[in-house]
Amino acid sequence: MATGTADAAPDSAGRDFIRDIIQADLDAGRVQTVVTRFPPEPNGFLHIGHAKSICLNFGVATEFGGRCHLRFDDTNPTKEEQAFIDAITKDVRWLGFDWGEHLYHASDYFEQLYEWAEHLIGKGVAYVDDQSPDEMRESRGTLTEPGRNSAFRDRTVAENLDLFRRMRAGEFPNGARVLRAKIDMSSGNMNLRDPALYRILHATHPRTGDAWCIYPTYDFAHGQSDAIEGITHSVCTLEFEDHRPLYDWCLEHLPVPSRPRQYEFARLNIGYTVLSKRVLTTLVRDGHVNGWDDPRMPTIAGLRRRGVPASAIRDFARRIGVARAYSVVDYAMLEHVIREHLNRSAPRRMAVLRPLKVVIENYQEGVTETLPAINHPDDADQGVREITFGRALYIERDDFMENPPKKFFRLGPGREVRLRYGYFITCVGVVKDAAGEVVELRCTYDPATKGGNAPDGRKVQATIHWVEASTARPAEIRLYNQLFTRPDPAAEGEIFDHLNPDSLEILAGCLVEPALAVANTPETVQFERTGYFCPDPDSSSDRLVFNRTVGLRDTWAKVKAGA
RNA sequence: UGGGGGAUAGUUUAGCGGUAAAACUCCCGGCUCUGACCCGGGCAUCCUUGGUUCGAAUCCAGGUCCCCCAGCCA
């Protein structure tokens, strides 16, 4: 034992107020084993904001030697679907977390919750209200005015019990009655103005089918579900802060088997994107994107399809920290973490997004040769592959300028550059079409620079990527940009008016080195000097499709923009 | 004079009475067979006004600003 902190949580996980609270609870003996839970409602796909919560809940459980449950908060059958349950399960697992045996559903507890509702009625702290939704809203008061008691508030226990049982039996239509907690209609906290505990919903539930026609509200289900599972630290986002008194009220009035505590942290916001399930659902429903897993979506599924590694998402969650202050994280932070992870592991390849033909005039016609190319500059274990060189090649259009400005290092008339892992070439001619556009470059190569080094020690200002014409494979490459044009799309006006019309750019006629055709390597690779890309599921053996995960940092673009 | 919460660099966090730390962004420079990576350097009236103290981002009091709540959503 080196120090007194030897048994503390790994500092690699960072420290935050949640972990401090847990540590204090452990130290004080208030809890023996930490039990947390991630409680998604299956009414949509998970997004990166959920990932923050997942990493927090599962991370904390692991660090303190406890466990984390995956519990579906399926209390509203009108919005929830089995397909979402399946997608969420897949996403949490993909993120790298394991709930073991502890997969639960709030619906597993419907019978118990119902019993507890009767218990509250028996204690005289819950009643059946016959008011319509409109009447309830009207009598609830406002933020500054107290509400009024319902005319049905003082029904007898027997009457309430009878009515509640008949609600369960299906005697009443949706909205006809509701079970309410009897707390305080004049409370400054709106959640305490006799909140609804059960409502009538004649709807088929993904798991319980038509067994029920009354369903508990979030407020009545969540805390009790936590108690049933022995959750010690029920971590949620700030907007539930006002619900904590109600969370506690329920637990204090019920014979629950354990006493969980709720803690709130600030939800994740990221610039230029939206993390609201309502908005994301609309984007999908109205076809602004191609489904929940569209690579432009901030969903886990979207990020995965885009080629973002789970490790990067976990790292991102760790770096942004956990606090109680409202915040908006820079999109650049996410991109940086993604690049960092991919830079470490992604194999390097060459691909030309916007091809410009190059003919090496002094290279023999009808002949090609192979040259070795390193797969990863910092990881020799990734080995070497063979690439083909020949008389006809393609380079990136952006790597040539007919009248280059002083800061432009790449190819131009009379200039020499290095073809990565190839030869030095010099541009000796430019071929244009009738419109005056450059369609081909005539170049010469220096045979002595084979592999990329000049025996005479001369230097070139740039090394550019390329592919050999006869062996290159055509590909479609999809470039993604931010979905919205504003840092805070929801700030003003209609959010959908701020959709970025250029969020998806499809490049046809790209040329990639043949090693990439062996693809359906689902892994993300780096196209040298361009960015990180991964094959899209739309790919087939005769049609290669790649998604750009994120571009490389581009200092030249800045220089160019500033010039 | 409804209730609840929050304010530390452009951004996100650390700091828990001892003289502001890290990451991202940005700027300057170096290195380089990726204008990438990497390596140097630069960038803070700790919302504000008072108070307590030898000493305050930390404690106290008063302001200011921001966020959440009026679903039978979660």
XYZ file of C-alpha atoms (C1' of nucleotides) in Angstrom:
637
model
C 0.000 0.000 0.000
C 1.719 3.090 -1.197
C -0.598 5.784 0.007
C -3.897 6.309 1.675
C -5.499 6.937 -1.664
C -4.531 3.581 -3.073
C -8.089 2.347 -3.031
C -9.571 5.474 -4.534
C -11.151 5.345 -7.945
C -8.655 5.424 -10.815
C -7.812 9.035 -11.498
C -7.857 8.289 -15.188
C -11.597 8.564 -14.824
C -11.386 12.073 -13.528
C -13.088 13.512 -10.503
C -16.422 15.204 -10.240
C -19.072 15.923 -7.656
C -20.904 12.658 -8.331
C -17.808 10.606 -7.649
C -17.099 12.715 -4.593
C -20.551 11.993 -3.224
C -20.178 8.282 -3.855
C -16.779 8.199 -2.240
C -18.166 10.015 0.790
C -21.100 7.583 1.010
C -18.716 4.666 0.853
C -16.389 6.172 3.427
C -19.255 6.931 5.780
C -20.671 3.444 5.356
C -23.978 4.764 4.027
C -23.721 2.332 1.143
C -21.805 -0.917 0.825
C -22.041 -1.481 -2.903
C -22.599 1.214 -5.449
C -25.522 0.484 -7.760
C -26.398 2.855 -10.586
C -28.645 2.586 -13.587
C -29.024 3.947 -17.087
C -32.760 4.384 -17.680
C -33.576 5.186 -21.322
C -37.106 5.574 -22.574
C -37.388 3.483 -25.755
C -38.961 6.208 -27.860
C -35.966 6.957 -30.076
C -32.298 6.242 -30.596
C -29.598 7.129 -28.109
C -27.458 10.182 -28.839
C -24.107 11.374 -27.601
C -25.779 13.144 -24.709
C -26.974 9.758 -23.524
C -23.446 8.491 -24.008
C -22.318 10.990 -21.400
C -24.829 9.544 -18.967
C -23.976 5.961 -19.898
C -20.270 6.569 -19.377
C -20.984 8.238 -16.056
C -23.291 5.563 -14.708
C -21.393 2.532 -15.938
C -18.039 4.180 -15.345
C -18.762 5.032 -11.754
C -20.072 1.543 -11.068
C -16.911 -0.037 -12.447
C -14.557 2.333 -10.670
C -16.143 1.735 -7.299
C -16.601 -1.986 -7.747
C -20.365 -1.798 -8.014
C -22.765 -2.465 -10.844
C -24.927 -0.593 -13.303
C -28.319 -1.718 -14.512
C -29.812 -1.091 -17.919
C -33.456 -0.303 -17.308
C -35.942 0.676 -19.937
C -38.296 3.332 -18.663
C -41.218 2.001 -20.636
C -44.179 3.634 -18.993
C -45.726 5.274 -22.037
C -46.828 2.732 -24.657
C -48.093 5.462 -26.967
C -44.540 6.488 -27.781
C -42.399 3.441 -27.249
C -41.393 0.650 -29.599
C -39.573 -2.649 -29.456
C -37.366 -1.478 -32.312
C -36.033 1.277 -30.082
C -35.416 -1.164 -27.254
C -33.327 -3.253 -29.643
C -31.403 -0.269 -30.988
C -30.647 1.055 -27.521
C -29.440 -2.329 -26.324
C -27.119 -2.585 -29.293
C -25.763 0.922 -28.820
C -24.972 0.600 -25.130
C -23.190 -2.674 -25.790
C -21.279 -1.176 -28.718
C -20.155 1.660 -26.482
C -18.441 -1.022 -24.475
C -20.632 -1.473 -21.422
C -22.002 -4.616 -19.863
C -24.980 -4.811 -17.554
C -24.595 -8.541 -17.036
C -27.809 -10.045 -15.664
C -29.162 -6.655 -14.817
C -31.444 -5.873 -17.697
C -34.753 -4.520 -16.455
C -37.879 -2.714 -17.556
C -40.079 -0.446 -15.519
C -42.881 -2.576 -16.930
C -41.499 -5.530 -14.962
C -42.760 -3.669 -11.903
C -46.244 -2.705 -13.059
C -47.995 -5.043 -10.606
C -45.900 -3.849 -7.676
C -46.371 -0.231 -8.654
C -50.094 -0.769 -8.843
C -50.115 -2.224 -5.343
C -48.186 0.743 -4.078
C -50.652 3.089 -5.689
C -53.413 1.403 -3.711
C -51.214 1.741 -0.662
C -51.117 5.506 -1.116
C -54.864 5.576 -1.561
C -55.208 3.596 1.623
C -53.112 6.160 3.458
C -55.303 8.910 2.116
C -52.519 10.577 0.156
C -53.724 9.738 -3.341
C -57.076 10.240 -4.988
C -58.885 9.693 -8.239
C -59.662 12.935 -10.007
C -62.437 13.195 -12.573
C -61.270 16.494 -13.990
C -60.428 16.650 -17.660
C -56.857 17.467 -18.695
C -57.983 21.002 -19.482
C -59.630 21.426 -16.121
C -56.563 20.143 -14.385
C -54.340 22.567 -16.199
C -56.690 25.388 -15.431
C -56.842 24.601 -11.719
C -53.136 24.029 -11.358
C -52.445 27.752 -11.200
C -49.409 29.387 -12.705
C -45.818 29.975 -11.713
C -46.891 32.900 -9.556
C -50.426 31.920 -8.562
C -51.322 28.909 -6.428
C -53.601 26.232 -7.773
C -57.065 25.258 -6.519
C -58.016 21.971 -4.954
C -59.996 19.640 -7.141
C -63.614 19.071 -6.191
C -62.745 15.348 -6.100
C -59.814 15.750 -3.754
C -61.596 14.609 -0.634
C -63.172 11.405 -1.811
C -63.172 8.585 0.698
C -60.564 5.868 0.601
C -63.228 3.360 -0.336
C -64.465 5.462 -3.208
C -60.933 6.110 -4.477
C -60.089 2.426 -4.264
C -63.221 1.481 -6.135
C -62.607 4.039 -8.867
C -58.928 3.173 -9.224
C -59.757 -0.539 -9.560
C -62.334 0.288 -12.184
C -59.739 2.376 -13.996
C -57.555 -0.701 -14.128
C -60.492 -2.807 -15.213
C -60.902 -0.631 -18.261
C -64.231 0.924 -17.414
C -63.203 4.410 -18.460
C -61.877 5.963 -21.637
C -58.528 7.690 -21.993
C -58.366 10.924 -20.064
C -61.545 10.317 -18.092
C -59.816 10.032 -14.736
C -56.392 10.088 -13.229
C -54.830 9.043 -9.954
C -53.179 11.968 -8.218
C -50.951 12.361 -5.209
C -52.503 14.585 -2.557
C -49.697 16.970 -1.718
C -50.065 20.742 -1.994
C -51.877 22.702 -4.676
C -50.207 25.909 -3.546
C -46.649 24.666 -3.618
C -44.128 26.860 -5.369
C -42.870 23.650 -6.946
C -45.355 22.810 -9.690
C -44.469 19.136 -9.390
C -45.965 19.054 -5.929
C -49.369 20.427 -6.999
C -51.039 17.029 -6.788
C -49.054 15.369 -9.599
C -50.584 12.600 -11.694
C -49.482 9.121 -10.688
C -51.520 6.977 -13.062
C -53.293 7.758 -16.280
C -55.638 5.769 -18.481
C -54.034 4.728 -21.744
C -55.780 2.140 -23.847
C -52.685 1.233 -25.803
C -50.744 -1.922 -26.513
C -47.452 -1.991 -24.684
C -44.377 -3.466 -26.415
C -43.826 -5.838 -23.497
C -47.031 -6.169 -21.504
C -49.312 -6.081 -24.513
C -52.895 -5.362 -23.462
C -52.534 -6.473 -19.873
C -52.849 -2.889 -18.704
C -54.865 0.147 -19.675
C -53.527 2.353 -16.905
C -49.869 3.264 -16.742
C -47.760 4.906 -14.058
C -46.188 8.263 -14.825
C -42.450 8.772 -14.761
C -42.690 10.320 -11.309
C -44.443 7.333 -9.850
C -42.382 4.707 -11.629
C -38.838 5.924 -11.511
C -37.989 6.180 -7.841
C -39.835 3.006 -6.965
C -38.077 1.114 -9.747
C -34.795 2.395 -8.331
C -35.822 1.186 -4.889
C -36.812 -2.251 -6.160
C -33.454 -2.686 -7.857
C -31.503 -1.377 -4.898
C -30.113 1.559 -6.829
C -27.983 3.628 -4.467
C -27.264 6.631 -6.673
C -29.930 7.587 -9.170
C -28.157 9.993 -11.486
C -30.172 12.117 -13.892
C -30.060 15.499 -15.593
C -30.764 18.926 -14.142
C -34.309 19.272 -15.432
C -35.346 16.621 -12.921
C -34.113 18.639 -10.010
C -37.602 19.950 -9.308
C -38.836 16.378 -9.305
C -36.547 15.278 -6.494
C -38.970 16.356 -3.743
C -41.613 14.220 -5.428
C -39.150 11.358 -5.891
C -38.472 11.512 -2.161
C -42.136 11.940 -1.276
C -43.097 8.701 -3.021
C -40.326 6.718 -1.396
C -41.153 8.070 2.038
C -44.807 7.144 1.751
C -44.237 3.626 0.469
C -42.861 0.441 2.039
C -40.023 0.255 -0.455
C -37.134 -2.186 0.030
C -34.364 0.398 -0.264
C -33.825 4.118 -0.206
C -32.133 5.466 -3.357
C -31.015 9.079 -3.708
C -31.286 11.205 -6.806
C -28.444 13.419 -8.040
C -28.523 15.688 -11.047
C -25.841 16.831 -13.475
C -25.907 19.140 -16.489
C -26.830 17.478 -19.756
C -24.501 17.687 -22.729
C -24.913 20.357 -25.383
C -22.668 20.674 -28.418
C -22.367 23.631 -30.716
C -23.980 23.410 -34.157
C -25.881 20.298 -33.198
C -29.076 19.399 -31.454
C -29.413 16.807 -28.724
C -33.139 16.764 -28.289
C -35.016 13.573 -28.953
C -38.005 15.542 -30.120
C -35.953 17.322 -32.772
C -34.007 14.235 -33.784
C -37.263 12.333 -34.175
C -38.580 15.064 -36.444
C -35.395 15.069 -38.542
C -35.919 11.379 -39.162
C -39.666 11.504 -39.606
C -39.598 14.391 -42.067
C -36.724 12.989 -44.068
C -34.199 15.710 -43.361
C -31.772 12.869 -42.787
C -31.733 9.266 -43.910
C -32.721 7.589 -40.695
C -31.546 7.462 -37.120
C -28.160 6.149 -38.193
C -27.511 8.830 -40.784
C -23.844 9.739 -40.270
C -24.837 13.366 -39.784
C -26.909 12.485 -36.750
C -25.397 12.906 -33.279
C -26.836 9.502 -32.421
C -24.625 6.644 -31.291
C -25.750 4.762 -34.389
C -24.934 7.740 -36.604
C -21.497 8.207 -35.102
C -20.808 4.493 -35.452
C -21.794 4.503 -39.120
C -19.650 7.543 -39.617
C -16.643 5.618 -38.374
C -16.213 7.096 -34.914
C -14.698 4.525 -32.547
C -16.513 3.806 -29.297
C -13.285 4.536 -27.451
C -13.332 8.102 -28.759
C -16.865 8.654 -27.498
C -15.907 7.320 -24.092
C -12.846 9.532 -24.020
C -14.900 12.524 -25.064
C -17.324 11.884 -22.228
C -14.418 11.726 -19.808
C -12.859 14.943 -21.026
C -15.935 17.132 -20.936
C -16.373 16.316 -17.274
C -19.495 16.284 -15.152
C -20.796 19.379 -13.437
C -23.959 21.249 -12.603
C -23.432 24.334 -14.734
C -25.205 24.752 -18.047
C -22.648 24.385 -20.831
C -22.155 24.012 -24.562
C -19.131 22.035 -25.652
C -17.224 23.036 -28.773
C -17.816 20.751 -31.703
C -14.052 21.005 -32.204
C -13.535 19.163 -28.936
C -15.382 16.132 -30.249
C -13.503 16.246 -33.541
C -10.198 16.502 -31.742
C -10.828 13.414 -29.650
C -11.953 11.468 -32.694
C -8.816 12.427 -34.602
C -6.633 11.571 -31.675
C -8.009 8.050 -31.411
C -7.993 7.432 -35.118
C -4.507 8.848 -35.596
C -3.183 6.264 -33.163
C -4.733 3.265 -34.839
C -6.108 3.905 -38.302
C -4.184 2.270 -41.155
C -3.018 4.742 -43.807
C -4.204 4.462 -47.389
C -4.220 6.658 -50.458
C -7.359 7.894 -52.141
C -7.952 10.749 -54.519
C -11.230 12.537 -53.943
C -11.145 14.899 -56.935
C -8.843 13.272 -59.483
C -6.556 15.097 -61.897
C -4.767 12.919 -64.419
C -0.975 12.915 -64.550
C 1.092 11.315 -67.314
C 4.747 10.595 -66.592
C 6.271 11.200 -69.982
C 9.591 9.518 -69.335
C 8.077 6.410 -67.752
C 7.821 3.420 -70.042
C 4.414 2.766 -71.528
C 2.580 -0.445 -70.682
C 4.677 -1.088 -67.614
C 3.948 -0.849 -63.908
C 5.959 -1.622 -60.814
C 5.129 -2.097 -57.167
C 6.566 -0.137 -54.316
C 6.307 -0.656 -50.567
C 4.140 1.720 -48.546
C 4.082 1.921 -44.769
C 0.688 1.250 -43.218
C 1.202 3.350 -40.129
C 4.072 5.767 -39.517
C 4.082 5.249 -35.758
C 3.214 1.575 -35.602
C 5.611 -0.744 -37.379
C 3.449 -3.706 -36.417
C 0.926 -2.629 -39.008
C 3.491 -3.536 -41.614
C 3.840 -2.598 -45.219
C 1.704 -3.028 -48.320
C 2.508 -2.930 -52.015
C 1.265 -0.051 -54.122
C 1.447 0.213 -57.893
C 3.229 2.918 -59.862
C 2.889 3.506 -63.598
C 2.903 6.023 -66.399
C -0.629 7.239 -65.785
C -1.581 8.429 -62.345
C -4.140 10.590 -60.604
C -3.462 13.235 -58.006
C -5.735 15.550 -56.061
C -6.934 18.558 -58.067
C -6.209 20.758 -55.073
C -2.573 19.689 -55.191
C -1.944 21.547 -58.429
C -2.132 25.244 -59.194
C -1.228 26.748 -62.516
C -0.335 30.067 -60.900
C 0.591 29.130 -57.360
C 0.829 31.862 -54.720
C 4.048 32.073 -52.670
C 2.720 30.006 -49.757
C 1.546 27.134 -51.959
C 4.046 24.265 -51.700
C 2.501 21.699 -53.994
C 2.673 21.063 -57.724
C 2.759 23.780 -60.348
C 4.335 24.270 -63.762
C 8.068 23.580 -63.493
C 7.787 22.488 -59.865
C 8.971 19.243 -58.331
C 7.108 17.366 -55.593
C 7.303 13.919 -54.080
C 4.637 11.323 -54.705
C 4.300 9.601 -51.377
C 6.245 6.322 -51.326
C 6.810 6.872 -55.071
C 9.122 9.196 -56.960
C 9.850 12.868 -57.320
C 7.990 14.269 -60.301
C 8.240 17.599 -62.101
C 5.404 19.208 -63.982
C 6.495 19.969 -67.534
C 3.185 20.633 -69.217
C -0.481 21.368 -68.742
C -3.291 20.093 -70.953
C -6.537 22.049 -71.022
C -9.922 21.413 -72.523
C -11.863 23.771 -74.753
C -13.161 25.593 -71.718
C -9.654 26.286 -70.567
C -9.828 23.948 -67.641
C -6.825 21.865 -66.713
C -7.603 18.245 -67.505
C -4.188 16.631 -67.447
C -0.636 17.271 -66.319
C 2.460 16.164 -68.202
C 5.262 15.344 -65.842
C 8.657 13.661 -65.725
C 9.948 11.528 -62.921
C 13.430 11.032 -61.529
C 14.181 7.294 -61.463
C 16.856 7.897 -58.851
C 14.230 8.994 -56.301
C 12.469 5.645 -56.194
C 10.735 5.147 -52.878
C 10.743 8.865 -52.243
C 14.319 9.803 -51.423
C 16.789 11.728 -53.551
C 20.335 10.360 -53.431
C 21.690 13.843 -53.977
C 19.867 15.003 -50.884
C 17.736 17.587 -52.623
C 14.464 18.487 -50.970
C 10.993 19.092 -52.232
C 8.508 21.362 -50.557
C 5.633 18.912 -50.623
C 4.682 15.281 -50.640
C 1.352 14.512 -52.218
C -0.808 11.424 -52.438
C -1.778 9.661 -55.643
C -3.154 6.490 -57.194
C -2.096 4.575 -60.292
C -4.635 4.763 -63.108
C -4.940 1.128 -64.199
C -5.245 -0.340 -60.729
C -7.215 2.342 -58.899
C -10.778 1.546 -57.979
C -13.653 3.965 -58.431
C -15.519 4.957 -55.309
C -18.205 7.226 -53.987
C -17.174 9.296 -51.030
C -19.608 11.061 -48.756
C -18.458 14.151 -46.938
C -20.404 15.271 -43.914
C -20.614 18.699 -42.446
C -22.492 20.066 -39.489
C -26.231 19.559 -39.715
C -27.014 23.094 -38.622
C -25.648 26.456 -39.645
C -25.819 28.052 -36.228
C -23.977 27.403 -32.962
C -27.315 27.219 -31.160
C -29.945 26.203 -33.729
C -32.715 26.353 -31.152
C -31.859 29.859 -29.967
C -34.096 31.755 -32.310
C -36.611 31.160 -35.022
C -37.614 27.785 -36.355
C -34.873 25.260 -35.745
C -35.416 23.498 -39.053
C -34.796 26.748 -40.898
C -31.197 26.475 -39.742
C -30.490 23.120 -41.357
C -27.243 23.183 -43.311
C -28.039 22.547 -46.998
C -24.450 21.335 -47.435
C -24.419 18.858 -44.591
C -23.979 16.042 -47.088
C -21.693 16.287 -50.090
C -21.463 13.249 -52.333
C -18.324 12.859 -54.398
C -18.642 10.491 -57.332
C -15.689 9.424 -59.433
C -13.202 9.221 -56.619
C -10.295 6.839 -57.067
C -8.892 4.725 -54.268
C -5.957 2.373 -54.075
C -6.884 -1.279 -54.632
C -6.101 -2.231 -51.037
C -9.326 -0.457 -50.141
C -11.394 -2.645 -52.418
C -10.636 -5.624 -50.287
C -12.722 -3.477 -48.025
C -15.722 -4.285 -46.079
C -13.034 -3.970 -43.574
C -15.461 -2.140 -41.362
C -12.607 -0.259 -39.787
C -11.898 3.397 -40.200
C -8.745 4.223 -42.168
C -6.872 7.399 -42.871
C -6.767 8.598 -46.450
C -3.384 10.282 -46.274
C -3.517 14.052 -46.173
C -7.310 14.023 -46.405
C -9.008 12.596 -43.375
C -10.453 9.500 -41.772
C -12.914 7.396 -43.714
C -14.813 4.179 -43.270
C -16.739 1.977 -45.658
C -20.474 2.581 -45.568
C -22.926 -0.320 -45.382
C -24.151 0.844 -48.801
C -20.897 -0.540 -50.204
C -20.864 -3.702 -52.253
C -18.057 -5.532 -54.016
C -18.698 -3.559 -57.189
C -19.599 -0.262 -55.562
C -17.334 1.222 -52.946
C -18.817 3.854 -50.701
C -16.887 5.638 -47.979
C -17.960 8.049 -45.267
C -15.683 10.768 -44.071
C -15.510 10.422 -40.318
C -13.578 13.641 -39.841
C -11.045 15.545 -41.893
C -7.416 16.004 -40.927
C -6.520 19.364 -39.459
C -5.909 21.608 -42.435
C -3.487 24.441 -41.801
C -3.260 25.196 -45.486
C -6.992 25.841 -45.631
C -6.512 28.521 -42.995
C -3.555 30.061 -44.764
C -5.507 30.068 -47.987
C -8.564 31.585 -46.341
C -6.502 34.270 -44.674
C -4.598 35.147 -47.836
C -40.873 39.414 -2.727
C -43.585 31.564 -7.211
C -40.076 27.435 -6.702
C -35.432 25.170 -7.948
C -30.352 25.544 -9.768
C -25.790 27.900 -11.782
C -21.727 31.734 -12.589
C -13.296 30.317 -12.976
C -9.562 32.046 -20.118
C -13.248 32.083 -26.609
C -15.007 26.626 -24.895
C -15.282 22.554 -21.208
C -13.392 21.435 -16.540
C -9.769 21.554 -11.791
C -9.191 24.219 -7.531
C -12.530 22.855 -0.986
C -8.430 29.823 3.176
C -1.993 30.261 1.160
C -1.506 33.735 -3.887
C -5.356 30.491 -10.545
C -4.216 24.303 -13.170
C -5.450 21.175 -17.533
C -7.665 20.020 -22.272
C -9.868 22.116 -26.675
C -9.893 26.564 -29.839
C -6.950 30.633 -31.484
C -1.984 33.100 -32.391
C 3.595 32.634 -33.033
C 7.706 29.288 -33.900
C 10.182 24.337 -34.691
C 10.111 19.359 -36.875
C 8.308 16.481 -41.008
C 8.167 11.369 -47.176
C 0.800 13.337 -44.575
C 0.754 21.735 -44.692
C -1.224 15.489 -40.462
C 1.076 13.775 -35.987
C 4.676 15.618 -32.624
C 7.522 19.576 -29.896
C 8.259 24.708 -27.870
C 5.945 29.640 -26.601
C 1.629 33.074 -26.019
C -3.685 33.961 -24.406
C -7.760 34.924 -16.883
C -10.146 42.183 -13.759
C -11.932 33.837 -10.880
C -20.090 37.810 -12.545
C -20.273 42.228 -9.245
C -20.123 45.275 -4.632
C -18.987 45.191 0.269
C -17.365 42.319 4.674
C -14.354 38.600 7.712
C -8.973 37.345 7.552
C -1.978 38.385 7.859
C -4.033 36.183 3.379
C -10.416 34.948 -0.286
C -11.874 31.905 -6.658
C -12.689 29.482 -1.961
C -16.118 31.952 4.067
C -20.362 35.870 4.951
C -23.987 39.691 3.123
C -26.290 42.412 -0.908
C -26.758 42.897 -6.124
C -26.503 41.232 -11.505
C -26.959 37.745 -15.273
C -28.086 32.740 -17.135
C -30.806 27.905 -17.017
C -35.147 24.681 -15.563
C -40.552 24.072 -14.024
C -47.428 25.605 -15.342
C -47.751 17.093 -19.834
C -52.611 12.466 -17.940
C -43.939 13.159 -21.763
C -39.487 11.378 -19.800
